Amino acid sequence: MTGNMVKFVLASGSPRRKELLEQLGLEFEISSAHGEEIITKTFPSDIVEELSRQKANEVAGRYADTCKNDTCVIIGADTIVAFGNEIMGKPKDYKAATAMLTKLQGTVHQVYTGVTLVVTEGGTEKQAPQIITFHEKTDVCMYPMTPEQIAAYVATGEPMDKAGAYAIQGKCAIYIKEIHGEYNNVVGLPVARLMQELFARKLV
Protein backbone atom coordinates (compact mmCIF):
# COMPACT_ATOMS: atom_id res chain seq x y z
CA MET A 1 0.00 0.00 0.00
CA THR A 2 1.00 3.64 -0.25
CA GLY A 3 2.10 5.85 2.58
CA ASN A 4 -1.16 7.79 2.39
CA MET A 5 -3.53 8.03 5.32
CA VAL A 6 -5.99 5.15 5.63
CA LYS A 7 -9.63 6.14 6.03
CA PHE A 8 -11.97 3.54 7.52
CA VAL A 9 -15.72 3.56 6.93
CA LEU A 10 -18.14 1.21 8.68
CA ALA A 11 -21.03 0.36 6.36
CA SER A 12 -23.36 -0.41 9.26
CA GLY A 13 -25.49 1.44 11.75
CA SER A 14 -25.19 -1.36 14.31
CA PRO A 15 -24.24 0.08 17.71
CA ARG A 16 -22.57 -3.23 18.56
CA ARG A 17 -20.26 -3.12 15.53
CA LYS A 18 -19.51 0.51 16.29
CA GLU A 19 -18.48 -0.38 19.84
CA LEU A 20 -16.28 -3.26 18.66
CA LEU A 21 -14.40 -1.06 16.19
CA GLU A 22 -13.97 1.61 18.86
CA GLN A 23 -12.41 -0.99 21.15
CA LEU A 24 -9.76 -1.60 18.48
CA GLY A 25 -8.75 2.04 18.58
CA LEU A 26 -9.53 2.59 14.91
CA GLU A 27 -10.76 5.98 13.80
CA PHE A 28 -13.66 5.54 11.42
CA GLU A 29 -16.77 7.07 9.94
CA ILE A 30 -20.19 5.45 9.80
CA SER A 31 -22.17 5.32 6.59
CA SER A 32 -24.96 2.78 6.81
CA ALA A 33 -26.02 0.74 3.82
CA HIS A 34 -29.73 1.07 3.08
CA GLY A 35 -30.14 -0.94 -0.12
CA GLU A 36 -32.43 -3.92 -0.46
CA GLU A 37 -30.84 -7.18 0.64
CA ILE A 38 -30.85 -9.63 -2.26
CA ILE A 39 -30.08 -13.23 -1.36
CA THR A 40 -29.17 -15.66 -4.13
CA LYS A 41 -27.18 -18.12 -2.03
CA THR A 42 -28.30 -21.09 0.06
CA PHE A 43 -25.67 -21.83 2.68
CA PRO A 44 -25.37 -19.46 5.68
CA SER A 45 -21.66 -18.82 5.07
CA ASP A 46 -22.36 -17.82 1.46
CA ILE A 47 -25.35 -15.70 2.42
CA VAL A 48 -23.46 -13.53 4.95
CA GLU A 49 -20.60 -13.04 2.51
CA GLU A 50 -23.02 -12.03 -0.23
CA LEU A 51 -24.88 -9.55 1.99
CA SER A 52 -21.66 -8.07 3.40
CA ARG A 53 -20.46 -7.47 -0.18
CA GLN A 54 -23.70 -5.73 -1.10
CA LYS A 55 -23.41 -3.40 1.90
CA ALA A 56 -19.73 -2.60 1.37
CA ASN A 57 -20.14 -2.01 -2.37
CA GLU A 58 -23.13 0.28 -1.84
CA VAL A 59 -21.25 2.49 0.60
CA ALA A 60 -18.04 2.36 -1.45
CA GLY A 61 -19.99 3.96 -4.29
CA ARG A 62 -20.69 6.98 -2.10
CA TYR A 63 -16.98 7.44 -1.37
CA ALA A 64 -15.72 7.07 -4.93
CA ASP A 65 -15.08 10.79 -5.24
CA THR A 66 -13.88 11.47 -1.68
CA CYS A 67 -11.17 8.81 -1.40
CA LYS A 68 -9.04 9.78 -4.39
CA ASN A 69 -6.03 10.92 -2.37
CA ASP A 70 -6.12 8.59 0.62
CA THR A 71 -6.49 4.86 0.99
CA CYS A 72 -10.11 4.09 1.85
CA VAL A 73 -11.33 0.89 3.52
CA ILE A 74 -15.07 0.27 3.55
CA ILE A 75 -16.11 -2.40 6.06
CA GLY A 76 -19.39 -4.21 5.38
CA ALA A 77 -20.71 -6.94 7.64
CA ASP A 78 -23.74 -9.19 8.05
CA THR A 79 -24.57 -11.68 10.80
CA ILE A 80 -27.07 -14.53 10.84
CA VAL A 81 -27.99 -17.27 13.29
CA ALA A 82 -28.50 -20.76 11.89
CA PHE A 83 -30.17 -23.69 13.62
CA GLY A 84 -29.78 -26.72 11.43
CA ASN A 85 -31.06 -25.64 8.03
CA GLU A 86 -33.16 -22.83 9.48
CA ILE A 87 -31.89 -19.26 9.35
CA MET A 88 -33.11 -17.10 12.20
CA GLY A 89 -33.29 -13.38 11.57
CA LYS A 90 -34.60 -10.68 13.85
CA PRO A 91 -37.97 -11.63 15.38
CA LYS A 92 -40.91 -9.61 14.14
CA ASP A 93 -42.72 -9.78 17.47
CA TYR A 94 -42.59 -11.29 20.96
CA LYS A 95 -44.26 -14.49 19.79
CA ALA A 96 -41.57 -15.03 17.14
CA ALA A 97 -38.82 -14.28 19.68
CA THR A 98 -40.30 -16.85 22.07
CA ALA A 99 -40.45 -19.47 19.31
CA MET A 100 -36.81 -18.87 18.33
CA LEU A 101 -35.51 -19.12 21.89
CA THR A 102 -37.60 -22.24 22.50
CA LYS A 103 -35.78 -23.90 19.61
CA LEU A 104 -32.31 -22.68 20.57
CA GLN A 105 -32.39 -23.40 24.31
CA GLY A 106 -30.56 -26.53 25.38
CA THR A 107 -28.97 -27.01 21.96
CA VAL A 108 -26.02 -25.94 19.81
CA HIS A 109 -26.45 -23.49 16.95
CA GLN A 110 -24.17 -21.53 14.65
CA VAL A 111 -23.55 -17.82 14.21
CA TYR A 112 -22.04 -16.65 10.93
CA THR A 113 -20.69 -13.19 10.20
CA GLY A 114 -19.57 -12.23 6.73
CA VAL A 115 -17.20 -9.30 6.25
CA THR A 116 -16.23 -7.50 3.07
CA LEU A 117 -13.47 -4.94 2.78
CA VAL A 118 -13.50 -2.65 -0.24
CA VAL A 119 -10.05 -1.07 -0.43
CA THR A 120 -9.36 1.85 -2.75
CA GLU A 121 -5.74 2.92 -2.75
CA GLY A 122 -5.16 6.66 -2.89
CA GLY A 123 -3.41 8.01 -5.93
CA THR A 124 -4.60 5.19 -8.18
CA GLU A 125 -8.18 6.23 -8.80
CA LYS A 126 -8.28 4.43 -12.15
CA GLN A 127 -7.35 1.15 -10.51
CA ALA A 128 -10.27 -1.07 -9.51
CA PRO A 129 -10.80 -1.34 -5.75
CA GLN A 130 -9.55 -4.46 -4.01
CA ILE A 131 -12.39 -6.53 -2.56
CA ILE A 132 -11.71 -8.97 0.29
CA THR A 133 -14.56 -11.13 1.59
CA PHE A 134 -14.48 -13.70 4.38
CA HIS A 135 -16.67 -15.16 7.10
CA GLU A 136 -16.31 -16.61 10.57
CA LYS A 137 -18.47 -19.26 12.22
CA THR A 138 -19.00 -19.67 15.96
CA ASP A 139 -20.82 -22.60 17.56
CA VAL A 140 -22.95 -21.50 20.51
CA CYS A 141 -24.22 -23.94 23.14
CA MET A 142 -27.10 -22.72 25.28
CA TYR A 143 -28.26 -24.00 28.64
CA PRO A 144 -31.85 -25.25 28.83
CA MET A 145 -34.37 -22.46 29.50
CA THR A 146 -37.80 -22.93 31.03
CA PRO A 147 -40.83 -21.30 29.39
CA GLU A 148 -40.89 -18.88 32.33
CA GLN A 149 -37.25 -17.92 31.79
CA ILE A 150 -37.83 -17.41 28.09
CA ALA A 151 -40.90 -15.26 28.77
CA ALA A 152 -38.99 -13.15 31.30
CA TYR A 153 -36.12 -12.60 28.87
CA VAL A 154 -38.40 -11.74 25.95
CA ALA A 155 -40.24 -9.28 28.21
CA THR A 156 -37.03 -7.24 28.60
CA GLY A 157 -37.30 -6.34 24.90
CA GLU A 158 -33.65 -7.15 24.30
CA PRO A 159 -34.31 -9.95 21.77
CA MET A 160 -36.33 -7.80 19.42
CA ASP A 161 -33.54 -6.35 17.26
CA LYS A 162 -31.19 -9.32 17.51
CA ALA A 163 -30.70 -12.16 15.03
CA GLY A 164 -31.77 -15.35 16.78
CA ALA A 165 -33.61 -13.29 19.41
CA TYR A 166 -30.76 -13.01 21.89
CA ALA A 167 -27.70 -10.95 22.78
CA ILE A 168 -24.70 -12.91 23.99
CA GLN A 169 -23.25 -9.70 25.46
CA GLY A 170 -26.53 -8.83 27.18
CA LYS A 171 -29.01 -10.41 29.54
CA CYS A 172 -28.88 -13.73 27.71
CA ALA A 173 -25.26 -14.23 28.82
CA ILE A 174 -26.46 -16.31 31.79
CA TYR A 175 -27.81 -18.95 29.38
CA ILE A 176 -24.67 -19.33 27.25
CA LYS A 177 -22.94 -22.55 28.29
CA GLU A 178 -19.98 -22.39 25.91
CA ILE A 179 -18.85 -21.27 22.49
CA HIS A 180 -16.40 -22.58 19.93
CA GLY A 181 -15.02 -19.78 17.78
CA GLU A 182 -14.59 -16.05 18.18
CA TYR A 183 -16.86 -14.46 20.79
CA ASN A 184 -17.08 -11.10 19.01
CA ASN A 185 -18.27 -12.91 15.91
CA VAL A 186 -21.50 -13.60 17.80
CA VAL A 187 -21.75 -9.97 18.86
CA GLY A 188 -21.61 -8.94 15.21
CA LEU A 189 -18.05 -8.49 13.99
CA PRO A 190 -15.09 -10.93 14.14
CA VAL A 191 -12.58 -8.24 15.07
CA ALA A 192 -9.60 -10.59 15.51
CA ARG A 193 -9.98 -11.95 11.98
CA LEU A 194 -10.65 -8.44 10.69
CA MET A 195 -7.42 -7.15 12.19
CA GLN A 196 -5.45 -10.08 10.81
CA GLU A 197 -6.71 -9.21 7.32
CA LEU A 198 -5.75 -5.56 7.83
CA PHE A 199 -2.31 -6.50 9.21
CA ALA A 200 -1.65 -8.77 6.22
CA ARG A 201 -2.27 -5.87 3.84
CA LYS A 202 -0.41 -3.29 5.97
CA LEU A 203 -3.57 -1.23 6.37
CA VAL A 204 -2.93 -0.76 10.11
CSV table of C-alpha atoms in Angstrom, one decimal:
chain,number,residue,atom,x,y,z
A,1,MET,CA,0.0,0.0,0.0
A,2,THR,CA,1.0,3.6,-0.3
A,3,GLY,CA,2.1,5.9,2.6
A,4,ASN,CA,-1.2,7.8,2.4
A,5,MET,CA,-3.5,8.0,5.3
A,6,VAL,CA,-6.0,5.2,5.6
A,7,LYS,CA,-9.6,6.1,6.0
A,8,PHE,CA,-12.0,3.5,7.5
A,9,VAL,CA,-15.7,3.6,6.9
A,10,LEU,CA,-18.1,1.2,8.7
A,11,ALA,CA,-21.0,0.4,6.4
A,12,SER,CA,-23.4,-0.4,9.3
A,13,GLY,CA,-25.5,1.4,11.8
A,14,SER,CA,-25.2,-1.4,14.3
A,15,PRO,CA,-24.2,0.1,17.7
A,16,ARG,CA,-22.6,-3.2,18.6
A,17,ARG,CA,-20.3,-3.1,15.5
A,18,LYS,CA,-19.5,0.5,16.3
A,19,GLU,CA,-18.5,-0.4,19.8
A,20,LEU,CA,-16.3,-3.3,18.7
A,21,LEU,CA,-14.4,-1.1,16.2
A,22,GLU,CA,-14.0,1.6,18.9
A,23,GLN,CA,-12.4,-1.0,21.1
A,24,LEU,CA,-9.8,-1.6,18.5
A,25,GLY,CA,-8.7,2.0,18.6
A,26,LEU,CA,-9.5,2.6,14.9
A,27,GLU,CA,-10.8,6.0,13.8
A,28,PHE,CA,-13.7,5.5,11.4
A,29,GLU,CA,-16.8,7.1,9.9
A,30,ILE,CA,-20.2,5.5,9.8
A,31,SER,CA,-22.2,5.3,6.6
A,32,SER,CA,-25.0,2.8,6.8
A,33,ALA,CA,-26.0,0.7,3.8
A,34,HIS,CA,-29.7,1.1,3.1
A,35,GLY,CA,-30.1,-0.9,-0.1
A,36,GLU,CA,-32.4,-3.9,-0.5
A,37,GLU,CA,-30.8,-7.2,0.6
A,38,ILE,CA,-30.8,-9.6,-2.3
A,39,ILE,CA,-30.1,-13.2,-1.4
A,40,THR,CA,-29.2,-15.7,-4.1
A,41,LYS,CA,-27.2,-18.1,-2.0
A,42,THR,CA,-28.3,-21.1,0.1
A,43,PHE,CA,-25.7,-21.8,2.7
A,44,PRO,CA,-25.4,-19.5,5.7
A,45,SER,CA,-21.7,-18.8,5.1
A,46,ASP,CA,-22.4,-17.8,1.5
A,47,ILE,CA,-25.4,-15.7,2.4
A,48,VAL,CA,-23.5,-13.5,4.9
A,49,GLU,CA,-20.6,-13.0,2.5
A,50,GLU,CA,-23.0,-12.0,-0.2
A,51,LEU,CA,-24.9,-9.6,2.0
A,52,SER,CA,-21.7,-8.1,3.4
A,53,ARG,CA,-20.5,-7.5,-0.2
A,54,GLN,CA,-23.7,-5.7,-1.1
A,55,LYS,CA,-23.4,-3.4,1.9
A,56,ALA,CA,-19.7,-2.6,1.4
A,57,ASN,CA,-20.1,-2.0,-2.4
A,58,GLU,CA,-23.1,0.3,-1.8
A,59,VAL,CA,-21.3,2.5,0.6
A,60,ALA,CA,-18.0,2.4,-1.4
A,61,GLY,CA,-20.0,4.0,-4.3
A,62,ARG,CA,-20.7,7.0,-2.1
A,63,TYR,CA,-17.0,7.4,-1.4
A,64,ALA,CA,-15.7,7.1,-4.9
A,65,ASP,CA,-15.1,10.8,-5.2
A,66,THR,CA,-13.9,11.5,-1.7
A,67,CYS,CA,-11.2,8.8,-1.4
A,68,LYS,CA,-9.0,9.8,-4.4
A,69,ASN,CA,-6.0,10.9,-2.4
A,70,ASP,CA,-6.1,8.6,0.6
A,71,THR,CA,-6.5,4.9,1.0
A,72,CYS,CA,-10.1,4.1,1.8
A,73,VAL,CA,-11.3,0.9,3.5
A,74,ILE,CA,-15.1,0.3,3.6
A,75,ILE,CA,-16.1,-2.4,6.1
A,76,GLY,CA,-19.4,-4.2,5.4
A,77,ALA,CA,-20.7,-6.9,7.6
A,78,ASP,CA,-23.7,-9.2,8.0
A,79,THR,CA,-24.6,-11.7,10.8
A,80,ILE,CA,-27.1,-14.5,10.8
A,81,VAL,CA,-28.0,-17.3,13.3
A,82,ALA,CA,-28.5,-20.8,11.9
A,83,PHE,CA,-30.2,-23.7,13.6
A,84,GLY,CA,-29.8,-26.7,11.4
A,85,ASN,CA,-31.1,-25.6,8.0
A,86,GLU,CA,-33.2,-22.8,9.5
A,87,ILE,CA,-31.9,-19.3,9.3
A,88,MET,CA,-33.1,-17.1,12.2
A,89,GLY,CA,-33.3,-13.4,11.6
A,90,LYS,CA,-34.6,-10.7,13.9
A,91,PRO,CA,-38.0,-11.6,15.4
A,92,LYS,CA,-40.9,-9.6,14.1
A,93,ASP,CA,-42.7,-9.8,17.5
A,94,TYR,CA,-42.6,-11.3,21.0
A,95,LYS,CA,-44.3,-14.5,19.8
A,96,ALA,CA,-41.6,-15.0,17.1
A,97,ALA,CA,-38.8,-14.3,19.7
A,98,THR,CA,-40.3,-16.9,22.1
A,99,ALA,CA,-40.4,-19.5,19.3
A,100,MET,CA,-36.8,-18.9,18.3
A,101,LEU,CA,-35.5,-19.1,21.9
A,102,THR,CA,-37.6,-22.2,22.5
A,103,LYS,CA,-35.8,-23.9,19.6
A,104,LEU,CA,-32.3,-22.7,20.6
A,105,GLN,CA,-32.4,-23.4,24.3
A,106,GLY,CA,-30.6,-26.5,25.4
A,107,THR,CA,-29.0,-27.0,22.0
A,108,VAL,CA,-26.0,-25.9,19.8
A,109,HIS,CA,-26.5,-23.5,17.0
A,110,GLN,CA,-24.2,-21.5,14.7
A,111,VAL,CA,-23.6,-17.8,14.2
A,112,TYR,CA,-22.0,-16.7,10.9
A,113,THR,CA,-20.7,-13.2,10.2
A,114,GLY,CA,-19.6,-12.2,6.7
A,115,VAL,CA,-17.2,-9.3,6.3
A,116,THR,CA,-16.2,-7.5,3.1
A,117,LEU,CA,-13.5,-4.9,2.8
A,118,VAL,CA,-13.5,-2.6,-0.2
A,119,VAL,CA,-10.1,-1.1,-0.4
A,120,THR,CA,-9.4,1.9,-2.7
A,121,GLU,CA,-5.7,2.9,-2.7
A,122,GLY,CA,-5.2,6.7,-2.9
A,123,GLY,CA,-3.4,8.0,-5.9
A,124,THR,CA,-4.6,5.2,-8.2
A,125,GLU,CA,-8.2,6.2,-8.8
A,126,LYS,CA,-8.3,4.4,-12.2
A,127,GLN,CA,-7.4,1.1,-10.5
A,128,ALA,CA,-10.3,-1.1,-9.5
A,129,PRO,CA,-10.8,-1.3,-5.7
A,130,GLN,CA,-9.5,-4.5,-4.0
A,131,ILE,CA,-12.4,-6.5,-2.6
A,132,ILE,CA,-11.7,-9.0,0.3
A,133,THR,CA,-14.6,-11.1,1.6
A,134,PHE,CA,-14.5,-13.7,4.4
A,135,HIS,CA,-16.7,-15.2,7.1
A,136,GLU,CA,-16.3,-16.6,10.6
A,137,LYS,CA,-18.5,-19.3,12.2
A,138,THR,CA,-19.0,-19.7,16.0
A,139,ASP,CA,-20.8,-22.6,17.6
A,140,VAL,CA,-22.9,-21.5,20.5
A,141,CYS,CA,-24.2,-23.9,23.1
A,142,MET,CA,-27.1,-22.7,25.3
A,143,TYR,CA,-28.3,-24.0,28.6
A,144,PRO,CA,-31.9,-25.2,28.8
A,145,MET,CA,-34.4,-22.5,29.5
A,146,THR,CA,-37.8,-22.9,31.0
A,147,PRO,CA,-40.8,-21.3,29.4
A,148,GLU,CA,-40.9,-18.9,32.3
A,149,GLN,CA,-37.3,-17.9,31.8
A,150,ILE,CA,-37.8,-17.4,28.1
A,151,ALA,CA,-40.9,-15.3,28.8
A,152,ALA,CA,-39.0,-13.1,31.3
A,153,TYR,CA,-36.1,-12.6,28.9
A,154,VAL,CA,-38.4,-11.7,25.9
A,155,ALA,CA,-40.2,-9.3,28.2
A,156,THR,CA,-37.0,-7.2,28.6
A,157,GLY,CA,-37.3,-6.3,24.9
A,158,GLU,CA,-33.7,-7.1,24.3
A,159,PRO,CA,-34.3,-9.9,21.8
A,160,MET,CA,-36.3,-7.8,19.4
A,161,ASP,CA,-33.5,-6.3,17.3
A,162,LYS,CA,-31.2,-9.3,17.5
A,163,ALA,CA,-30.7,-12.2,15.0
A,164,GLY,CA,-31.8,-15.4,16.8
A,165,ALA,CA,-33.6,-13.3,19.4
A,166,TYR,CA,-30.8,-13.0,21.9
A,167,ALA,CA,-27.7,-10.9,22.8
A,168,ILE,CA,-24.7,-12.9,24.0
A,169,GLN,CA,-23.3,-9.7,25.5
A,170,GLY,CA,-26.5,-8.8,27.2
A,171,LYS,CA,-29.0,-10.4,29.5
A,172,CYS,CA,-28.9,-13.7,27.7
A,173,ALA,CA,-25.3,-14.2,28.8
A,174,ILE,CA,-26.5,-16.3,31.8
A,175,TYR,CA,-27.8,-18.9,29.4
A,176,ILE,CA,-24.7,-19.3,27.3
A,177,LYS,CA,-22.9,-22.5,28.3
A,178,GLU,CA,-20.0,-22.4,25.9
A,179,ILE,CA,-18.8,-21.3,22.5
A,180,HIS,CA,-16.4,-22.6,19.9
A,181,GLY,CA,-15.0,-19.8,17.8
A,182,GLU,CA,-14.6,-16.0,18.2
A,183,TYR,CA,-16.9,-14.5,20.8
A,184,ASN,CA,-17.1,-11.1,19.0
A,185,ASN,CA,-18.3,-12.9,15.9
A,186,VAL,CA,-21.5,-13.6,17.8
A,187,VAL,CA,-21.8,-10.0,18.9
A,188,GLY,CA,-21.6,-8.9,15.2
A,189,LEU,CA,-18.0,-8.5,14.0
A,190,PRO,CA,-15.1,-10.9,14.1
A,191,VAL,CA,-12.6,-8.2,15.1
A,192,ALA,CA,-9.6,-10.6,15.5
A,193,ARG,CA,-10.0,-12.0,12.0
A,194,LEU,CA,-10.7,-8.4,10.7
A,195,MET,CA,-7.4,-7.1,12.2
A,196,GLN,CA,-5.4,-10.1,10.8
A,197,GLU,CA,-6.7,-9.2,7.3
A,198,LEU,CA,-5.7,-5.6,7.8
A,199,PHE,CA,-2.3,-6.5,9.2
A,200,ALA,CA,-1.6,-8.8,6.2
A,201,ARG,CA,-2.3,-5.9,3.8
A,202,LYS,CA,-0.4,-3.3,6.0
A,203,LEU,CA,-3.6,-1.2,6.4
A,204,VAL,CA,-2.9,-0.8,10.1
